[in-house]
CSV table of C-alpha atoms in Angstrom, one decimal:
chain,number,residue,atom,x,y,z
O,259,UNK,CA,183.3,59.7,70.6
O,260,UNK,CA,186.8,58.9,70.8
O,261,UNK,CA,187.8,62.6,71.0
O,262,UNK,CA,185.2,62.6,74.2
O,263,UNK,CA,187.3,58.9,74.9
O,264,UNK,CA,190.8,61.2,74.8
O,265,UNK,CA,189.7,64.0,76.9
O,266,UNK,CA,188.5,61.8,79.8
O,267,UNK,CA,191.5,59.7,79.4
O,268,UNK,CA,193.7,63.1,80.2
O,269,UNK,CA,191.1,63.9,83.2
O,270,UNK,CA,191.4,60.6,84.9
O,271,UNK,CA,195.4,61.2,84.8
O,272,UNK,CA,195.4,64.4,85.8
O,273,UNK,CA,193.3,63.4,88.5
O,274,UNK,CA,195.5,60.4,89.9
O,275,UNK,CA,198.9,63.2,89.5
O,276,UNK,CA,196.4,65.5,92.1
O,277,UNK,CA,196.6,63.0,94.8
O,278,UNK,CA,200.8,62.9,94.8
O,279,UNK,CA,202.9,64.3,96.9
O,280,UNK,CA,203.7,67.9,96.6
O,281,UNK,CA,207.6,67.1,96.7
O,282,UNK,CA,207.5,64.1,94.0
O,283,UNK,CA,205.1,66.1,92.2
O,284,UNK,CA,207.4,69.1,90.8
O,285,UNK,CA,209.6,66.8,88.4
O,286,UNK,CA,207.1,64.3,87.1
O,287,UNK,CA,204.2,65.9,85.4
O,288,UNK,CA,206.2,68.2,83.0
O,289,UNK,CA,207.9,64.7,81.5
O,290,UNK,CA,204.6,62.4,81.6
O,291,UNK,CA,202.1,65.3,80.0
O,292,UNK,CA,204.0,65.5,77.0
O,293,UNK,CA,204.5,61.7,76.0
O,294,UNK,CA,200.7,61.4,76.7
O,295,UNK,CA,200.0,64.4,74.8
O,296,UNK,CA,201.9,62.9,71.6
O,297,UNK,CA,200.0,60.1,70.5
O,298,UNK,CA,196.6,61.5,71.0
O,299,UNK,CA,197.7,64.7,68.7
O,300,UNK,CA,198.1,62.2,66.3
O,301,UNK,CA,194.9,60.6,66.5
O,302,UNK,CA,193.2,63.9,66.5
O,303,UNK,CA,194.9,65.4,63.4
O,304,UNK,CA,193.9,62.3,61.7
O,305,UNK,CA,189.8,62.5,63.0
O,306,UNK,CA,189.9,65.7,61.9
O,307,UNK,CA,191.3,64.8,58.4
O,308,UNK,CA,188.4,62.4,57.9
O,309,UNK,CA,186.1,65.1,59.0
O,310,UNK,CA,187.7,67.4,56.3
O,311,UNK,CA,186.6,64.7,53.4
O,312,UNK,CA,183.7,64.0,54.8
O,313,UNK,CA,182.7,67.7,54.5
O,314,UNK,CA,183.5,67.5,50.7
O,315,UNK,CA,180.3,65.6,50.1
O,316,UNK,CA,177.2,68.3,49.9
O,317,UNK,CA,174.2,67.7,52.3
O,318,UNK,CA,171.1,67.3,50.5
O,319,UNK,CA,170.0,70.7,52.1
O,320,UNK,CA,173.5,71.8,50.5
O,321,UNK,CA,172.0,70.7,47.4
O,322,UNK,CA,168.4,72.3,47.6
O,323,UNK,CA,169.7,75.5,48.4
O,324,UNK,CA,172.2,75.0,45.5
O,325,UNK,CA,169.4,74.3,43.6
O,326,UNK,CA,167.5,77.6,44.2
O,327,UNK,CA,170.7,79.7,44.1
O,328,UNK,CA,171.1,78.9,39.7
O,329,UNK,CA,167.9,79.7,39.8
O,330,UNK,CA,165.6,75.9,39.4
O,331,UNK,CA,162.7,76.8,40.7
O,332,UNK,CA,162.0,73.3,41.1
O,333,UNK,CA,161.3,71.8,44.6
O,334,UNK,CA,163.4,68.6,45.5
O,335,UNK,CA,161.1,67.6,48.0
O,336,UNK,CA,158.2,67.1,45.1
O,337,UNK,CA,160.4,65.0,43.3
O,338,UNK,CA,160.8,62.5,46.4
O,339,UNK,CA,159.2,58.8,45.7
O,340,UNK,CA,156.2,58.5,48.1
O,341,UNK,CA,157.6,54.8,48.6
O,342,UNK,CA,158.5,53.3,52.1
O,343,UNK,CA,162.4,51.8,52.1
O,344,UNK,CA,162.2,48.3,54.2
O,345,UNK,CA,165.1,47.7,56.2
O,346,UNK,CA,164.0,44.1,56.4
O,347,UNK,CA,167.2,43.0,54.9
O,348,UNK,CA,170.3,41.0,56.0
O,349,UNK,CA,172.7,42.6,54.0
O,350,UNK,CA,174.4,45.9,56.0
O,351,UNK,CA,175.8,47.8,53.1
O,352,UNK,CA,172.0,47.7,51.7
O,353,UNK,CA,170.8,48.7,55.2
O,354,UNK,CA,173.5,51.3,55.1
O,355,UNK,CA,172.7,52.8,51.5
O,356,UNK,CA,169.1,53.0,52.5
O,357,UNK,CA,169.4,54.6,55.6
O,358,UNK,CA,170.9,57.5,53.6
O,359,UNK,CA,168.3,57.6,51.6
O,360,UNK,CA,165.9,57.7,54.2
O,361,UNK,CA,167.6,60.6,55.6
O,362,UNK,CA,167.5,62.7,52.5
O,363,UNK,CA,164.0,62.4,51.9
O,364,UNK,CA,164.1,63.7,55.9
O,365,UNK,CA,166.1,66.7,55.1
O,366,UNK,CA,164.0,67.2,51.7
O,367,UNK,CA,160.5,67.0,53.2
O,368,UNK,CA,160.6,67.8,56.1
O,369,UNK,CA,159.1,71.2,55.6
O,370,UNK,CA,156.1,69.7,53.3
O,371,UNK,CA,156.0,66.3,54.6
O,372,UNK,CA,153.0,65.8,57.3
O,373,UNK,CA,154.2,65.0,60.7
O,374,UNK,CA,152.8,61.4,60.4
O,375,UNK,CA,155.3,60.8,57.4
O,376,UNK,CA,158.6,62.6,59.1
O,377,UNK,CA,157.8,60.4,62.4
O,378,UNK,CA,157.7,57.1,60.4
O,379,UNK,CA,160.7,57.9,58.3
O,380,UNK,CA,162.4,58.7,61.8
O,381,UNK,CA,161.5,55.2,62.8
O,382,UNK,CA,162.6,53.4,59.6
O,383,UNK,CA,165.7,55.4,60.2
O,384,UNK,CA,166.0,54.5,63.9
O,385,UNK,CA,165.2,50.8,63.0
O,386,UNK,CA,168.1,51.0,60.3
O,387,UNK,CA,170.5,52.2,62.6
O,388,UNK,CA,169.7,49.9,65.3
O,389,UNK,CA,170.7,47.5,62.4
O,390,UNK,CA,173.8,48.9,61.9
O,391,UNK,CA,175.0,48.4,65.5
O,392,UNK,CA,174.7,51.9,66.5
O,393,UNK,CA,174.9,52.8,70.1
O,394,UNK,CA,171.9,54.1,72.3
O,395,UNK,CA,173.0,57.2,71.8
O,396,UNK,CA,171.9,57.7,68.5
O,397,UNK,CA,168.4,55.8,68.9
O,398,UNK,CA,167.8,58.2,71.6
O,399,UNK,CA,168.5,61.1,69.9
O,400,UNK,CA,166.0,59.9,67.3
O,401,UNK,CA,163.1,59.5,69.8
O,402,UNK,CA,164.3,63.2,71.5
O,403,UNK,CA,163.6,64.9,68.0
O,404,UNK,CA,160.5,62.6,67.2
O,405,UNK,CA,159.3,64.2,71.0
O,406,UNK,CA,159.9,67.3,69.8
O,407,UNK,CA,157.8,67.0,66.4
O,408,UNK,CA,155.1,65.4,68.1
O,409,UNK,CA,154.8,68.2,70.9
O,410,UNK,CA,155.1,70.6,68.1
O,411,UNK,CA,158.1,72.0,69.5
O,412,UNK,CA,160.2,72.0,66.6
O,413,UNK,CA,158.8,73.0,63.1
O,414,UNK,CA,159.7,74.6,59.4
O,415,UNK,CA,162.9,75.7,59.0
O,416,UNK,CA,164.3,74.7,63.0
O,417,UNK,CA,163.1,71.1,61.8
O,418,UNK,CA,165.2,71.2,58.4
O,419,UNK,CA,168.4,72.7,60.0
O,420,UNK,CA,167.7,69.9,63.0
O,421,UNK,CA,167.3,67.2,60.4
O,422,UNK,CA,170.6,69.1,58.5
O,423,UNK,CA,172.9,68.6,61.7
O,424,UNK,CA,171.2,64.8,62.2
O,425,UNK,CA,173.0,63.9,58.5
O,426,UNK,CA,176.3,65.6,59.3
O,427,UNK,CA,177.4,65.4,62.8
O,428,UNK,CA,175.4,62.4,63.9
O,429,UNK,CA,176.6,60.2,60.8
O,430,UNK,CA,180.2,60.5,61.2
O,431,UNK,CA,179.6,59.2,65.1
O,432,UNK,CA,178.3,55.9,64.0
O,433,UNK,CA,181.5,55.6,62.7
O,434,UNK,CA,183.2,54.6,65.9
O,435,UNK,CA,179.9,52.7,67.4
O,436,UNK,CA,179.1,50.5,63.9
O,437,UNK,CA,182.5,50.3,62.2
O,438,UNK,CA,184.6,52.2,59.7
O,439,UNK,CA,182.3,51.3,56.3
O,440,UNK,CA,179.2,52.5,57.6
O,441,UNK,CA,179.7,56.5,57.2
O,442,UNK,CA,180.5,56.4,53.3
O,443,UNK,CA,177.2,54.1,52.7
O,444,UNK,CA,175.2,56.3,54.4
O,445,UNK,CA,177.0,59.1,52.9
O,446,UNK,CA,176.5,57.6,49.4
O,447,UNK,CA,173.3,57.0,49.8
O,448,UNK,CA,172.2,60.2,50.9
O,449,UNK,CA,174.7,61.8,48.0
O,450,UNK,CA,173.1,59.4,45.0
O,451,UNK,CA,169.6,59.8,46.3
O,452,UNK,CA,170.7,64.3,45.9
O,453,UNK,CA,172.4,64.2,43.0
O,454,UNK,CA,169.5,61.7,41.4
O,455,UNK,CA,166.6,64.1,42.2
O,456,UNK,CA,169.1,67.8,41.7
O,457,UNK,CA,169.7,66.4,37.9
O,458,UNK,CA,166.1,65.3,37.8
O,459,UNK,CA,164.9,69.0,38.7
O,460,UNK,CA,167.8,70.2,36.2
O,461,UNK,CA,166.2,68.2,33.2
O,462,UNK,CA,162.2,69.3,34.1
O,463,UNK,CA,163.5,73.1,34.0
O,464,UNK,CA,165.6,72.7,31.2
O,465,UNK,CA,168.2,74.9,32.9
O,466,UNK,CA,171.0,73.1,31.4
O,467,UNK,CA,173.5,76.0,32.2
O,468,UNK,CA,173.6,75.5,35.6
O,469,UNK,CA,174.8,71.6,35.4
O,470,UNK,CA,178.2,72.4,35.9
O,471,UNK,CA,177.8,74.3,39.1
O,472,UNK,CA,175.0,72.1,40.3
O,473,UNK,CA,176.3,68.4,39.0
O,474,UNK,CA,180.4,68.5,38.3
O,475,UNK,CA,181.7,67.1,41.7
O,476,UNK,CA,184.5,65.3,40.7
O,477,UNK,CA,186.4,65.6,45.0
O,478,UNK,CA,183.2,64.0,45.6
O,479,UNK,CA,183.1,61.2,43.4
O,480,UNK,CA,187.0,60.8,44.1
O,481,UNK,CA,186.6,60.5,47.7
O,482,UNK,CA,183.8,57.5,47.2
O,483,UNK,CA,185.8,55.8,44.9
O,484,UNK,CA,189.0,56.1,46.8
O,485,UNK,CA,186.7,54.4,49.2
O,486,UNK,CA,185.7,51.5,47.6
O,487,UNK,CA,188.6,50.4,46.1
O,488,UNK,CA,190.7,50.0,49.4
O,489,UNK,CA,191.6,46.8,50.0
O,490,UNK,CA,189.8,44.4,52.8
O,491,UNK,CA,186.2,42.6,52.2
O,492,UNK,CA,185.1,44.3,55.3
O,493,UNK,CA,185.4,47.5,54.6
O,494,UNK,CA,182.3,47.0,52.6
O,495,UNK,CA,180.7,43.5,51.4
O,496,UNK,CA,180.3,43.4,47.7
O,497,UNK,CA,176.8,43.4,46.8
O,498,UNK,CA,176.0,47.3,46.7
O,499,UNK,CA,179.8,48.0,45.9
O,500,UNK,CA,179.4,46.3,42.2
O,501,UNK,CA,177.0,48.5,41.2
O,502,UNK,CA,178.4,51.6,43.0
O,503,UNK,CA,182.1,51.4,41.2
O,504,UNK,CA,180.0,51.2,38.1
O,505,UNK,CA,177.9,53.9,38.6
O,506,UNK,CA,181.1,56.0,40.6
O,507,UNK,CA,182.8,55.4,37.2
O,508,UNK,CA,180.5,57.0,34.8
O,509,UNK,CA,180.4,60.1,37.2
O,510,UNK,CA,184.2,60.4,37.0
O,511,UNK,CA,184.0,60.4,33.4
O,512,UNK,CA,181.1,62.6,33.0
O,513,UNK,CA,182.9,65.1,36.3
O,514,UNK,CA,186.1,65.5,33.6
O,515,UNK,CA,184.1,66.8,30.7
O,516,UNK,CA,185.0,70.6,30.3
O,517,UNK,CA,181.4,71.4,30.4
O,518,UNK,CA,177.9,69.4,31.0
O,519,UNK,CA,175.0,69.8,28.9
O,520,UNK,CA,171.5,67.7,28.5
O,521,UNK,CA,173.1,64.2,27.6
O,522,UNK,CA,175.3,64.6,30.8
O,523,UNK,CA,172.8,65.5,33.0
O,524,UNK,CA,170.8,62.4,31.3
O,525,UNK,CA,173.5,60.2,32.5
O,526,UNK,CA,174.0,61.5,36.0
O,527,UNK,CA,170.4,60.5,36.4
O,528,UNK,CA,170.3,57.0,35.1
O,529,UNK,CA,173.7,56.1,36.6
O,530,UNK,CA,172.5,57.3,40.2
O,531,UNK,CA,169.2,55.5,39.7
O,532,UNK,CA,170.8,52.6,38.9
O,533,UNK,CA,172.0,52.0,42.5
O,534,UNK,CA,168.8,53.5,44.1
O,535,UNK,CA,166.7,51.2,41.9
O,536,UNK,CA,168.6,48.1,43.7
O,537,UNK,CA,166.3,49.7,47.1
């Protein structure tokens, strides 16, 4: 959005240099471009350095395929809570957290899920957003794909790649319409809610050996507690940031062990649950 904000920004200017005088033209527009030019470099670099850590944290399609890769045949989406996540809260970091757990389960099930179940998670999520102070772009992007399910237009594996891009490029928008601390709820909710069923799948199968590949994130945990720990009560009210530096704090210490094995993988899964059990 405010990339989209810059680019008109240089439009409209080079619009009102079109309608100058040929003569007073030639000298002006070399000097002018530049200074514009400077600032919104900046701004972009920056964008595109939150984009970067953003990226660090795996999508919980990431984390499925992941999952299949070491060879856990386990299916995340069978491990999903058939439970319905009320947004009827006043709290926004809870409305935040839930909303990314609400689009993991999207992402997970959306393959097995019937089309009754992906349309009301759509509109828990849609509701949740709305919450959030999103703008009507994103709301109407939620209807256009529920359209599209309903119409059985979109399907199987176009559906999970749809629902893939919803959690990574739509996210990071509300960013600009909702305010800086909603992207790294969402974002940890959608993590804690992977990471919770991945080391659940990892303890059924037994496959202890692929922990370290599947579980040791220690960028990821660094980025959300680098996160929480900034200074300013708005960046994200307290209530759901108690239990996250607790939980975020186990992780680290678990994410610097050389190697993780059963009892690791045992405490990835009761410190993530700990937060999601607050839902």
């Amino acid at each position: 959005m405010k990339l989209r904000a810059l680019a008109l920004a240089v439009v409209l200017l080079g619009g009102c240099d079109n309608q100058s005088e040929p003569a007073a033209k030639a000298p002006e527009p070399p000097a002018p471009a530049p200074a514009e030019k400077a600032p919104e470099l900046k701004l972009s670099a920056e964008d595109l350095a939150a984009a970067d850590r953003v990226a660090l944290v795996p999508s919980p399609a990431e984390m499925e395929r992941s999952l299949a890769h070491a060879g856990v045949e386990q299916k995340l989406a069978s491990m999903v809570a058939d439970r319905t996540i009320s947004m009827d809260v006043e709290n926004k970091d809870q409305i935040a957290v839930r909303a990314g757990v609400v689009l993991a389960d999207l992402v997970l099930t959306v393959k097995e899920s019937k089309k009754e179940t992906t349309i009301a998670r759509l509109d828990t999520l849609k509701v949740a957003l709305g919450k959030l102070g999103a703008g009507s772009d994103v709301p109407a992007e939620i209807d256009s794909l529920k359209a599209s399910i309903e119409n059985g237009e979109l399907s199987g594996d176009d559906l999970v790649q749809e629902f893939d891009e919803l959690s990574q490029v739509m996210v990071p928008e509300l960013e600009y319409e909702a305010g800086e601390w909603v992207v790294p709820l969402i974002e940890a909710g959608s993590w804690l809610e992977g990471a919770h069923l991945v080391s659940g799948a990892v303890q059924e199968a037994k496959k202890f050996d692929a922990a370290n590949d599947l579980l040791r994130q220690p960028e990821v945990v660094d980025y959300f507690i680098e996160y929480v720990n900034r200074e300013g009560g708005s960046k994200a009210p307290d209530e759901v940031v108690d239990q996250l530096k607790k939980t975020l704090g186990t992780l680290k210490e678990v994410a610097a062990k050389p190697t993780l094995g059963a009892e690791e993988v045992a405490t990835i899964h009761n410190a993530t649950g700990s937060v999601l059990t607050l839902l």
